[in-house]
């Protein structure tokens, strides 16, 4: 059993088998064999997904060293970082909840095939998880690409102004070349 853990929170309609998760897990296996990566398959609805994250933080409280989140997972990682006082890396995170309104309605999860319907109630549940700019600090690292076709990177810069920030021109919502940042992400979470 590993001595330390990192938590990766995938994005909306993401999967525990994501590319970013595989990059992180492979790097840890090669260079940090005493560190394991936790990647839960999150529920489709905000409240149960957040409860999963809270359970992990509680169950691994003394061994959890840091959090990584992408897109909607970055939004939740910001909250998780604030409540746990753990460092976090937010990759092209959701920052402006108005950008989520387009998701209201019926959906079929592309990986789990679960049918679900997002309503205003779920939007309100997400609003409860939003952190204020003052709650964020240099313990969180914001990784953005200006070519994100889904989320406006400038909203993240406004929402998380006190964080360490790296902004690359171009790219996309998936964060092109994420593997290039993995060594620095791991050092930031484990060694800084």
Backbone as a printed PyTorch tensor [residue, N CA C, xyz], in Angstrom:
tensor([[[  0.8400,  -1.1840,   0.0000],
         [  0.0000,   0.0000,   0.0000],
         [  0.8860,   1.2480,   0.0000]],

        [[  0.4700,   2.2300,  -0.7490],
         [  1.2580,   3.4550,  -0.8870],
         [  1.2650,   4.2500,   0.4010]],

        [[  2.3180,   5.0380,   0.5580],
         [  2.4110,   5.8890,   1.7260],
         [  1.6320,   7.1860,   1.5750]],

        [[  1.5520,   7.6980,   0.3370],
         [  0.8400,   8.9490,   0.0710],
         [ -0.0700,   8.7690,  -1.1260]],

        [[ -1.0390,   9.6880,  -1.2340],
         [ -2.0150,   9.6260,  -2.3180],
         [ -2.2150,  11.0030,  -2.9230]],

        [[ -2.5430,  11.0130,  -4.1960],
         [ -3.0210,  12.2050,  -4.8780],
         [ -4.4220,  11.8840,  -5.4010]],

        [[ -5.2600,  12.8950,  -5.4700],
         [ -6.6240,  12.7370,  -5.9700],
         [ -6.7430,  13.4580,  -7.3000]],

        [[ -7.2170,  12.7350,  -8.3210],
         [ -7.5130,  13.3640,  -9.6140],
         [ -9.0220,  13.3840,  -9.8020]],

        [[ -9.5700,  14.5740, -10.0780],
         [-11.0100,  14.7540, -10.2780],
         [-11.2440,  15.0670, -11.7500]],

        [[-11.8700,  14.1170, -12.4360],
         [-12.1190,  14.3070, -13.8710],
         [-13.2300,  15.3260, -14.1060]],

        [[-13.3620,  15.7420, -15.3440],
         [-14.3520,  16.7440, -15.7120],
         [-15.7280,  16.1680, -15.9560]],

        [[-16.6360,  17.0430, -16.3330],
         [-18.0190,  16.6830, -16.6320],
         [-18.0460,  15.6090, -17.7210]],

        [[-18.7860,  14.5650, -17.4660],
         [-18.8880,  13.4070, -18.3670],
         [-17.5280,  12.7880, -18.6690]],

        [[-16.5920,  12.9640, -17.7340],
         [-15.2790,  12.3470, -17.8680],
         [-15.2950,  10.9260, -17.3410]],

        [[-14.1090,  10.3450, -17.2530],
         [-13.9920,   8.9680, -16.8080],
         [-12.7440,   8.7810, -15.9600]],

        [[-12.7810,   7.7770, -15.1120],
         [-11.6140,   7.4410, -14.2920],
         [-10.4790,   6.9160, -15.1600]],

        [[-10.7540,   6.6230, -16.4210],
         [ -9.7320,   6.1240, -17.3470],
         [ -9.2050,   7.2320, -18.2680]],

        [[ -9.3220,   8.4660, -17.8500],
         [ -8.9600,   9.5990, -18.7010],
         [ -7.4690,   9.6230, -19.0400]],

        [[ -7.1600,  10.3130, -20.1130],
         [ -5.7720,  10.4800, -20.5600],
         [ -4.9310,  11.1450, -19.4770]],

        [[ -5.4490,  12.2190, -18.8720],
         [ -4.6840,  12.9230, -17.8370],
         [ -4.4080,  11.9900, -16.6660]],

        [[ -5.4190,  11.2420, -16.2730],
         [ -5.2410,  10.2910, -15.1740],
         [ -4.1930,   9.2500, -15.4860]],

        [[ -4.1910,   8.7470, -16.7130],
         [ -3.1830,   7.7500, -17.1160],
         [ -1.7830,   8.3570, -17.1040]],

        [[ -1.6600,   9.5860, -17.5950],
         [ -0.3480,  10.2620, -17.5830],
         [  0.1810,  10.3870, -16.1570]],

        [[ -0.6850,  10.8270, -15.2550],
         [ -0.2880,  11.0000, -13.8590],
         [  0.0670,   9.6650, -13.2170]],

        [[ -0.7730,   8.6660, -13.4330],
         [ -0.5440,   7.3500, -12.8270],
         [  0.7650,   6.7320, -13.3420]],

        [[  1.0100,   6.8210, -14.6490],
         [  2.2300,   6.2450, -15.2230],
         [  3.4810,   6.9300, -14.6670]],

        [[  3.4240,   8.2490, -14.5330],
         [  4.5750,   8.9830, -14.0180],
         [  4.8430,   8.6130, -12.5610]],

        [[  3.7810,   8.5370, -11.7740],
         [  3.9460,   8.1620, -10.3650],
         [  4.5320,   6.7630, -10.2430]],

        [[  4.0580,   5.8300, -11.0570],
         [  4.5590,   4.4520, -11.0000],
         [  6.0540,   4.4000, -11.3050]],

        [[  6.5010,   5.2710, -12.2090],
         [  7.9040,   5.2520, -12.6240],
         [  8.8220,   5.9870, -11.6460]],

        [[  8.3530,   7.1190, -11.1080],
         [  9.2500,   7.9710, -10.3200],
         [  8.8770,   8.1260,  -8.8430]],

        [[  7.6610,   7.8000,  -8.4840],
         [  7.1910,   7.9480,  -7.0960],
         [  6.3760,   6.7190,  -6.7150]],

        [[  7.0360,   5.5970,  -6.5800],
         [  6.3260,   4.3400,  -6.3450],
         [  5.6000,   4.3020,  -4.9990]],

        [[  5.9370,   5.2240,  -4.1060],
         [  5.2500,   5.2620,  -2.8090],
         [  3.9950,   6.1320,  -2.8430]],

        [[  3.6440,   6.6760,  -4.0220],
         [  2.4730,   7.5390,  -4.1600],
         [  1.4830,   6.8860,  -5.1250]],

        [[  0.2330,   6.7960,  -4.7010],
         [ -0.8350,   6.2490,  -5.5470],
         [ -1.8050,   7.3520,  -5.9500]],

        [[ -2.4410,   7.1470,  -7.0830],
         [ -3.4090,   8.1120,  -7.5960],
         [ -4.8180,   7.5560,  -7.4160]],

        [[ -5.6780,   8.3490,  -6.8260],
         [ -7.0890,   7.9970,  -6.6710],
         [ -7.8580,   8.7300,  -7.7610]],

        [[ -8.6020,   7.9850,  -8.5830],
         [ -9.4310,   8.5900,  -9.6280],
         [-10.8210,   7.9660,  -9.5450]],

        [[-11.7270,   8.5890,  -8.8240],
         [-13.0830,   8.0190,  -8.7460],
         [-13.8680,   8.2820, -10.0250]],

        [[-14.7770,   7.3690, -10.3620],
         [-15.7450,   7.6450, -11.4210],
         [-16.8600,   8.4200, -10.7430]],

        [[-16.8960,   9.7090, -10.9950],
         [-17.8380,  10.5700, -10.2880],
         [-19.2630,  10.4200, -10.7940]],

        [[-20.1980,  10.6030,  -9.8840],
         [-21.6220,  10.6050, -10.2160],
         [-21.9080,  11.7370, -11.1970]],

        [[-22.9990,  11.6030, -11.9280],
         [-23.3750,  12.6210, -12.9160],
         [-23.9300,  13.8910, -12.2700]],

        [[-24.4830,  13.7480, -11.0670],
         [-25.0970,  14.8900, -10.3950],
         [-24.1220,  15.5260,  -9.4040]],

        [[-24.1840,  16.8500,  -9.2430],
         [-23.2100,  17.5490,  -8.4000],
         [-23.1440,  17.0830,  -6.9540]],

        [[-24.2880,  16.9620,  -6.2740],
         [-24.2430,  16.6260,  -4.8440],
         [-23.6070,  15.2650,  -4.5910]],

        [[-24.0400,  14.1790,  -5.2790],
         [-23.3740,  12.8900,  -5.0430],
         [-21.9010,  12.8830,  -5.4520]],

        [[-21.5500,  13.6200,  -6.5050],
         [-20.1450,  13.6980,  -6.9230],
         [-19.3250,  14.3690,  -5.8210]],

        [[-19.8650,  15.4410,  -5.2600],
         [-19.1520,  16.1390,  -4.1940],
         [-19.0340,  15.2480,  -2.9540]],

        [[-20.0730,  14.4810,  -2.6540],
         [-20.0120,  13.5690,  -1.5130],
         [-18.9120,  12.5220,  -1.7080]],

        [[-18.7340,  12.0480,  -2.9350],
         [-17.6410,  11.1130,  -3.2160],
         [-16.2890,  11.7500,  -2.8940]],

        [[-16.1240,  12.9990,  -3.3200],
         [-14.8650,  13.7110,  -3.0850],
         [-14.6460,  13.9220,  -1.5850]],

        [[-15.6860,  14.3380,  -0.8800],
         [-15.5670,  14.5380,   0.5740],
         [-15.1960,  13.2410,   1.2890]],

        [[-15.7740,  12.1330,   0.8690],
         [-15.4470,  10.8360,   1.4860],
         [-13.9730,  10.4840,   1.2890]],

        [[-13.4680,  10.7320,   0.0900],
         [-12.0520,  10.4500,  -0.1770],
         [-11.1680,  11.3190,   0.7070]],

        [[-11.4890,  12.6080,   0.7900],
         [-10.6990,  13.5080,   1.6380],
         [-10.7280,  13.0310,   3.0840]],

        [[-11.8890,  12.6120,   3.5490],
         [-12.0080,  12.1430,   4.9330],
         [-11.2750,  10.8160,   5.1430]],

        [[-11.4370,   9.8740,   4.2200],
         [-10.8330,   8.5500,   4.3710],
         [ -9.3150,   8.5530,   4.2440]],

        [[ -8.7790,   9.5040,   3.4920],
         [ -7.3300,   9.5520,   3.2580],
         [ -6.6970,  10.7910,   3.8770]],

        [[ -7.3700,  11.3970,   4.8270],
         [ -6.9780,  12.7220,   5.3140],
         [ -5.5060,  12.8620,   5.6740]],

        [[ -4.9190,  11.8870,   6.3130],
         [ -3.5190,  12.0200,   6.7230],
         [ -2.5310,  11.6200,   5.6310]],

        [[ -3.0230,  10.9630,   4.5850],
         [ -2.1320,  10.4860,   3.5330],
         [ -2.3380,  11.1970,   2.1960]],

        [[ -3.4020,  11.9800,   2.0930],
         [ -3.6750,  12.6980,   0.8500],
         [ -2.7540,  13.9130,   0.7760]],

        [[ -1.9630,  13.9900,  -0.3030],
         [ -0.9470,  15.0440,  -0.4210],
         [ -1.3580,  16.1890,  -1.3390]],

        [[ -2.3110,  15.9560,  -2.2510],
         [ -2.6910,  17.0040,  -3.1840],
         [ -3.8100,  16.5620,  -4.0970]],

        [[ -4.3130,  17.5380,  -4.8630],
         [ -5.4910,  17.3300,  -5.7040],
         [ -5.2230,  17.9160,  -7.0850]],

        [[ -5.6610,  17.2030,  -8.1190],
         [ -5.6130,  17.6980,  -9.4940],
         [ -7.0300,  17.6100, -10.0350]],

        [[ -7.4780,  18.6380, -10.7300],
         [ -8.8110,  18.6010, -11.3190],
         [ -8.8060,  19.2800, -12.6720]],

        [[ -9.6210,  18.7530, -13.5830],
         [ -9.7160,  19.3250, -14.9300],
         [-11.1670,  19.6930, -15.2300]],

        [[-11.3560,  20.8530, -15.8420],
         [-12.6700,  21.3210, -16.2550],
         [-13.6010,  21.4090, -15.0360]],

        [[-14.7390,  20.7240, -15.0460],
         [-15.6270,  20.7090, -13.8790],
         [-14.8760,  20.1270, -12.6720]],

        [[-13.9880,  19.1740, -12.9320],
         [-13.1680,  18.6240, -11.8590],
         [-12.2400,  19.6660, -11.2580]],

        [[-11.8010,  20.6300, -12.0690],
         [-10.9870,  21.7260, -11.5570],
         [-11.7870,  22.6300, -10.6330]],

        [[-13.0390,  22.8510, -10.9920],
         [-13.9480,  23.6340, -10.1480],
         [-14.0970,  22.9640,  -8.7850]],

        [[-14.3140,  21.6400,  -8.8100],
         [-14.4770,  20.9030,  -7.5560],
         [-13.1480,  20.7730,  -6.8050]],

        [[-12.0540,  20.6900,  -7.5290],
         [-10.7400,  20.6160,  -6.8860],
         [-10.4280,  21.9070,  -6.1380]],

        [[-10.8820,  23.0380,  -6.6610],
         [-10.6690,  24.3120,  -5.9640],
         [-11.3390,  24.2670,  -4.5950]],

        [[-12.5820,  23.8160,  -4.5490],
         [-13.3090,  23.7070,  -3.2770],
         [-12.6430,  22.6810,  -2.3640]],

        [[-12.2730,  21.5320,  -2.9280],
         [-11.6280,  20.4860,  -2.1300],
         [-10.3220,  20.9860,  -1.5320]],

        [[ -9.5690,  21.7600,  -2.2890],
         [ -8.3040,  22.3100,  -1.8160],
         [ -8.5300,  23.2750,  -0.6570]],

        [[ -9.5370,  24.1090,  -0.7800],
         [ -9.8260,  25.0930,   0.2570],
         [-10.2660,  24.4090,   1.5520]],

        [[-11.1560,  23.4160,   1.4570],
         [-11.6510,  22.7970,   2.7030],
         [-10.6300,  21.8630,   3.3500]],

        [[ -9.7100,  21.3300,   2.5520],
         [ -8.7340,  20.3750,   3.0880],
         [ -7.3750,  21.0010,   3.3720]],

        [[ -7.1610,  22.2230,   2.9020],
         [ -5.8670,  22.9150,   3.0060],
         [ -4.7580,  22.1650,   2.2600]],

        [[ -5.1440,  21.4420,   1.2140],
         [ -4.1670,  20.7320,   0.3820],
         [ -3.8650,  21.5460,  -0.8700]],

        [[ -2.6630,  21.3990,  -1.4180],
         [ -2.3730,  22.0690,  -2.6870],
         [ -3.1790,  21.4310,  -3.8180]],

        [[ -3.4270,  22.2150,  -4.8570],
         [ -4.2050,  21.7030,  -5.9850],
         [ -3.7130,  22.2970,  -7.2960]],

        [[ -3.8810,  21.5170,  -8.3550],
         [ -3.6120,  21.9780,  -9.7070],
         [ -4.9360,  21.9450, -10.4580]],

        [[ -5.3180,  23.0840, -11.0360],
         [ -6.5870,  23.2290, -11.7450],
         [ -6.2840,  23.3830, -13.2270]],

        [[ -6.7070,  22.4030, -14.0280],
         [ -6.3980,  22.3820, -15.4550],
         [ -7.6310,  22.8260, -16.2470]],

        [[ -7.5080,  23.9600, -16.9510],
         [ -8.6370,  24.5290, -17.6960],
         [ -9.9400,  24.3830, -16.8980]],

        [[ -9.9710,  24.9200, -15.6670],
         [-11.1330,  24.6780, -14.8100],
         [-12.3470,  25.5230, -15.1800]],

        [[-13.5060,  24.9860, -14.8710],
         [-14.7290,  25.7710, -14.9080],
         [-14.5790,  26.8380, -13.8300]],

        [[-14.8920,  28.0770, -14.1590],
         [-14.7960,  29.1480, -13.1760],
         [-16.0610,  29.9920, -13.1390]],

        [[-16.7530,  30.0760, -14.2450],
         [-17.9740,  30.8760, -14.3620],
         [-19.1510,  29.9210, -14.5420]],

        [[-19.9770,  29.8070, -13.4980],
         [-21.0690,  28.8370, -13.5520],
         [-22.0970,  29.1380, -14.6280]],

        [[-22.1550,  30.3770, -15.1130],
         [-23.0910,  30.6620, -16.2060],
         [-22.7570,  29.8240, -17.4360]],

        [[-21.5000,  29.3950, -17.5420],
         [-21.1070,  28.5540, -18.6730],
         [-21.6800,  27.1350, -18.5520]],

        [[-22.2230,  26.7950, -17.3700],
         [-22.7990,  25.4660, -17.1540],
         [-24.2630,  25.4220, -17.5540]],

        [[-24.9000,  26.5610, -17.6300],
         [-26.3340,  26.5860, -17.9640],
         [-26.6310,  25.8580, -19.2670]],

        [[-25.6790,  25.8480, -20.1750],
         [-25.8900,  25.1530, -21.4500],
         [-26.0270,  23.6450, -21.2520]],

        [[-25.6350,  23.1310, -20.0780],
         [-25.7010,  21.6980, -19.8120],
         [-27.0370,  21.2580, -19.2310]],

        [[-27.9150,  22.2080, -18.8780],
         [-29.1930,  21.8310, -18.2970],
         [-30.0060,  21.0520, -19.3290]],

        [[-30.6450,  19.9700, -18.8620],
         [-31.4510,  19.1380, -19.7520],
         [-31.0640,  17.6730, -19.6640]],

        [[-31.5700,  16.8910, -20.6020],
         [-31.3680,  15.4380, -20.6410],
         [-30.0070,  15.0910, -21.2400]],

        [[-29.3650,  14.0530, -20.6740],
         [-28.0560,  13.6050, -21.1550],
         [-27.9170,  12.0970, -21.0230]],

        [[-26.9950,  11.5480, -21.8000],
         [-26.5400,  10.1700, -21.6240],
         [-25.0280,  10.2440, -21.4750]],

        [[-24.5190,   9.7720, -20.3320],
         [-23.0810,   9.8280, -20.0850],
         [-22.3630,   8.9980, -21.1470]],

        [[-21.3750,   9.5680, -21.8430],
         [-20.7160,   8.8540, -22.9490],
         [-19.9270,   7.6120, -22.5210]],

        [[-19.5300,   7.5400, -21.2650],
         [-18.7320,   6.3970, -20.8070],
         [-19.5450,   5.3870, -20.0100]],

        [[-20.3880,   5.8700, -19.1010],
         [-21.1580,   4.9470, -18.2430],
         [-22.5120,   4.6000, -18.8420]],

        [[-22.9450,   5.3750, -19.8410],
         [-24.2510,   5.2100, -20.5080],
         [-25.4360,   5.5110, -19.5960]],

        [[-25.1680,   6.1190, -18.4410],
         [-26.2410,   6.5060, -17.5270],
         [-27.0460,   7.6560, -18.1300]],

        [[-28.3850,   7.5570, -18.0280],
         [-29.2590,   8.6500, -18.4520],
         [-29.5210,   9.5360, -17.2420]],

        [[-29.4330,  10.8470, -17.4360],
         [-29.6760,  11.7710, -16.3330],
         [-30.1490,  13.1070, -16.8900]],

        [[-30.7210,  13.9170, -16.0070],
         [-31.2550,  15.2200, -16.4010],
         [-30.7790,  16.2760, -15.4180]],

        [[-30.0630,  17.2580, -15.9120],
         [-29.5860,  18.3630, -15.0730],
         [-30.6250,  19.4850, -15.0770]],

        [[-30.9380,  19.9800, -13.8700],
         [-31.9560,  21.0150, -13.7100],
         [-31.3710,  22.2080, -12.9570]],

        [[-32.2020,  23.2120, -12.7460],
         [-31.7940,  24.3790, -11.9650],
         [-31.3500,  23.9770, -10.5630]],

        [[-31.9660,  22.9420, -10.0080],
         [-31.5860,  22.4540,  -8.6790],
         [-30.1120,  22.0500,  -8.6710]],

        [[-29.6630,  21.4000,  -9.7450],
         [-28.2610,  20.9670,  -9.8300],
         [-27.3290,  22.1620, -10.0290]],

        [[-27.8150,  23.1470, -10.7640],
         [-27.0460,  24.3780, -10.9320],
         [-26.8350,  25.0400,  -9.5690]],

        [[-27.8900,  25.0620,  -8.7470],
         [-27.7910,  25.6360,  -7.4080],
         [-26.8040,  24.8410,  -6.5510]],

        [[-26.8140,  23.5090,  -6.6680],
         [-25.8800,  22.6670,  -5.9180],
         [-24.4340,  23.0120,  -6.2740]],

        [[-24.1710,  23.2590,  -7.5450],
         [-22.8240,  23.6660,  -7.9660],
         [-22.4650,  25.0270,  -7.3780]],

        [[-23.4320,  25.9310,  -7.3640],
         [-23.1830,  27.2740,  -6.8250],
         [-22.7250,  27.2040,  -5.3720]],

        [[-23.2260,  26.2150,  -4.6250],
         [-22.8410,  26.0400,  -3.2260],
         [-21.3660,  25.6540,  -3.0880]],

        [[-20.7660,  25.1400,  -4.1550],
         [-19.3680,  24.6820,  -4.1170],
         [-18.3810,  25.7520,  -4.5800]],

        [[-18.8920,  26.8630,  -5.0600],
         [-18.0120,  27.9070,  -5.6020],
         [-17.1860,  28.5580,  -4.5010]],

        [[-15.9160,  28.7420,  -4.7720],
         [-15.0420,  29.4270,  -3.8170],
         [-14.8740,  30.8810,  -4.2470]],

        [[-14.5810,  31.7250,  -3.2720],
         [-14.3620,  33.1280,  -3.5930],
         [-12.8950,  33.3240,  -3.9830]],

        [[-12.6040,  34.3600,  -4.7600],
         [-11.2130,  34.6120,  -5.1460],
         [-10.2770,  34.7410,  -3.9510]],

        [[-10.7830,  35.2720,  -2.8370],
         [ -9.9550,  35.4800,  -1.6490],
         [ -9.5440,  34.1670,  -0.9940]],

        [[-10.3060,  33.1010,  -1.2400],
         [ -9.9830,  31.8090,  -0.6330],
         [ -8.8300,  31.1040,  -1.3410]],

        [[ -8.5140,  31.5480,  -2.5380],
         [ -7.4770,  30.9020,  -3.3310],
         [ -6.1240,  31.5570,  -3.0710]],

        [[ -5.0560,  30.7530,  -3.2220],
         [ -3.7160,  31.2640,  -2.9310],
         [ -2.6910,  30.5960,  -3.8320]],

        [[ -1.4290,  30.8240,  -3.5310],
         [ -0.3530,  30.2100,  -4.3160],
         [ -0.2680,  28.7000,  -4.0660]],

        [[ -1.0890,  28.1630,  -3.1800],
         [ -1.1570,  26.7040,  -2.9710],
         [ -1.9400,  26.0310,  -4.0950]],

        [[ -2.5860,  26.8500,  -4.9320],
         [ -3.2860,  26.3240,  -6.1040],
         [ -2.5710,  26.8320,  -7.3620]],

        [[ -2.4410,  25.9200,  -8.3220],
         [ -1.7710,  26.2620,  -9.5730],
         [ -2.7830,  26.1260, -10.6980]],

        [[ -2.9520,  27.2000, -11.4310],
         [ -3.9040,  27.2780, -12.5320],
         [ -3.1680,  27.0440, -13.8450]],

        [[ -3.5580,  25.9940, -14.5700],
         [ -2.9770,  25.6940, -15.8900],
         [ -4.0490,  25.9530, -16.9480]],

        [[ -3.7820,  26.9030, -17.8370],
         [ -4.7800,  27.2960, -18.8310],
         [ -4.1930,  27.2920, -20.2340]],

        [[ -5.0630,  26.9940, -21.1920],
         [ -4.7250,  27.1920, -22.6050],
         [ -5.7660,  28.1320, -23.2080]],

        [[ -5.2800,  29.1340, -23.9150],
         [ -6.1760,  30.1640, -24.4520],
         [ -7.0910,  29.6270, -25.5420]],

        [[ -6.7360,  28.4970, -26.1340],
         [ -7.5550,  27.9170, -27.2050],
         [ -8.6940,  27.0400, -26.7110]],

        [[ -8.9480,  27.0480, -25.4020],
         [-10.0460,  26.2620, -24.8380],
         [-11.3430,  26.6550, -25.5410]],

        [[-11.9340,  25.7170, -26.2610],
         [-13.1240,  25.9970, -27.0580],
         [-14.4160,  25.8940, -26.2590]],

        [[-14.3340,  25.4430, -25.0030],
         [-15.5380,  25.2670, -24.1810],
         [-15.6290,  26.3170, -23.0830]],

        [[-14.5320,  26.5560, -22.3910],
         [-14.5180,  27.5020, -21.2820],
         [-13.5810,  28.6680, -21.5860]],

        [[-14.0110,  29.8610, -21.2520],
         [-13.2170,  31.0660, -21.4800],
         [-12.1230,  31.1450, -20.4170]],

        [[-10.8750,  31.0130, -20.8250],
         [ -9.7500,  31.0000, -19.8840],
         [ -9.6850,  32.2760, -19.0480]],

        [[-10.1610,  33.4010, -19.6020],
         [-10.1180,  34.6750, -18.8730],
         [-11.0000,  34.6500, -17.6260]],

        [[-12.0730,  33.8540, -17.6750],
         [-12.9570,  33.7170, -16.5020],
         [-12.1980,  33.0510, -15.3520]],

        [[-11.3560,  32.0830, -15.6710],
         [-10.5660,  31.4130, -14.6340],
         [ -9.5370,  32.3730, -14.0440]],

        [[ -8.9130,  33.1950, -14.8750],
         [ -7.9550,  34.1780, -14.3790],
         [ -8.6210,  35.1530, -13.4100]],

        [[ -9.8670,  35.5280, -13.7100],
         [-10.6170,  36.4330, -12.8320],
         [-11.0430,  35.7360, -11.5440]],

        [[-11.4700,  34.4790, -11.6580],
         [-11.9990,  33.7490, -10.4990],
         [-10.9060,  33.3090,  -9.5270]],

        [[ -9.7100,  33.0570, -10.0530],
         [ -8.6180,  32.5360,  -9.2330],
         [ -7.3760,  33.4320,  -9.3460]],

        [[ -7.4910,  34.7260,  -8.9940],
         [ -6.3940,  35.6650,  -9.2450],
         [ -5.1570,  35.4700,  -8.3690]],

        [[ -5.3070,  34.8530,  -7.2230],
         [ -4.1820,  34.7390,  -6.2930],
         [ -3.3880,  33.4490,  -6.4520]],

        [[ -3.7410,  32.6550,  -7.4400],
         [ -3.0690,  31.3770,  -7.6470],
         [ -1.7840,  31.5540,  -8.4490]],

        [[ -0.9640,  30.5270,  -8.4070],
         [  0.1480,  30.4390,  -9.3670],
         [ -0.5270,  30.1970, -10.7120]],

        [[ -0.0540,  30.8470, -11.7780],
         [ -0.7480,  30.7500, -13.0620],
         [  0.2110,  30.4850, -14.2080]],

        [[ -0.1760,  29.5360, -15.0540],
         [  0.5490,  29.2650, -16.2940],
         [ -0.4720,  29.2810, -17.4190]],

        [[ -0.2650,  30.1870, -18.3750],
         [ -1.2040,  30.3370, -19.4860],
         [ -0.4420,  30.1140, -20.7850]],

        [[ -0.8910,  29.1400, -21.5660],
         [ -0.2800,  28.8500, -22.8720],
         [ -1.1920,  29.3340, -23.9820]],

        [[ -0.6100,  29.9150, -25.0040],
         [ -1.3830,  30.2960, -26.1930],
         [ -1.7660,  29.0450, -26.9580]],

        [[ -2.9810,  29.0570, -27.5030],
         [ -3.4510,  27.9170, -28.2930],
         [ -3.9790,  26.8030, -27.4210]],

        [[ -3.8290,  25.5830, -27.9180],
         [ -4.3100,  24.4280, -27.1830],
         [ -5.8020,  24.2480, -27.3270]],

        [[ -6.3940,  23.5150, -26.3780],
         [ -7.8340,  23.2930, -26.3890],
         [ -8.3140,  22.9280, -24.9830]],

        [[ -9.5940,  22.5790, -24.8740],
         [-10.1620,  22.2850, -23.5570],
         [ -9.5130,  21.0580, -22.9110]],

        [[ -9.0950,  20.1070, -23.7170],
         [ -8.4360,  18.9130, -23.1860],
         [ -7.0220,  19.1700, -22.6820]],

        [[ -6.4940,  20.3240, -22.9420],
         [ -5.1400,  20.7690, -22.5980],
         [ -4.0950,  19.9580, -23.3740]],

        [[ -3.8280,  20.4360, -24.5770],
         [ -2.8570,  19.8030, -25.4690],
         [ -1.4900,  19.7160, -24.7840]],

        [[ -0.8970,  18.5480, -24.8290],
         [  0.4340,  18.3670, -24.2670],
         [  0.4580,  18.3020, -22.7480]],

        [[ -0.6370,  17.8760, -22.1560],
         [ -0.7120,  17.8010, -20.6910],
         [  0.4780,  17.0380, -20.1000]],

        [[  0.9130,  15.9860, -20.7910],
         [  2.0150,  15.1480, -20.2880],
         [  3.2780,  15.9620, -19.9920]],

        [[  3.4760,  17.0800, -20.6970],
         [  4.6600,  17.9230, -20.4890],
         [  4.6920,  18.5110, -19.0790]],

        [[  3.5170,  18.6990, -18.4880],
         [  3.4150,  19.3310, -17.1760],
         [  3.4190,  18.3390, -16.0200]],

        [[  3.2820,  17.0630, -16.3150],
         [  3.1340,  16.0760, -15.2430],
         [  4.2800,  16.1210, -14.2270]],

        [[  5.5500,  16.1270, -14.6330],
         [  6.6180,  16.1960, -13.6190],
         [  6.5020,  17.4230, -12.7140]],

        [[  6.2050,  18.5820, -13.3080],
         [  6.0880,  19.8080, -12.5240],
         [  4.8580,  19.7610, -11.6030]],

        [[  3.7680,  19.1710, -12.0810],
         [  2.5550,  19.0400, -11.2570],
         [  2.8590,  18.1870, -10.0240]],

        [[  3.5150,  17.0640, -10.2470],
         [  3.8260,  16.1600,  -9.1290],
         [  4.7660,  16.8380,  -8.1260]],

        [[  5.7720,  17.5420,  -8.6330],
         [  6.6770,  18.2630,  -7.7200],
         [  5.9170,  19.3200,  -6.9300]],

        [[  5.0540,  20.0650,  -7.6070],
         [  4.2790,  21.1000,  -6.9440],
         [  3.4330,  20.5230,  -5.8060]],

        [[  2.8140,  19.3860,  -6.0370],
         [  1.9220,  18.7950,  -5.0390],
         [  2.6670,  18.0660,  -3.9200]],

        [[  3.7990,  17.4710,  -4.2590],
         [  4.4900,  16.6260,  -3.2720],
         [  5.6880,  17.2880,  -2.6100]],

        [[  6.3150,  18.2360,  -3.2960],
         [  7.6020,  18.7220,  -2.8000],
         [  7.6200,  20.1980,  -2.4340]],

        [[  6.6760,  20.9760,  -2.9310],
         [  6.7080,  22.4230,  -2.6220],
         [  6.2410,  22.6910,  -1.2060]]])
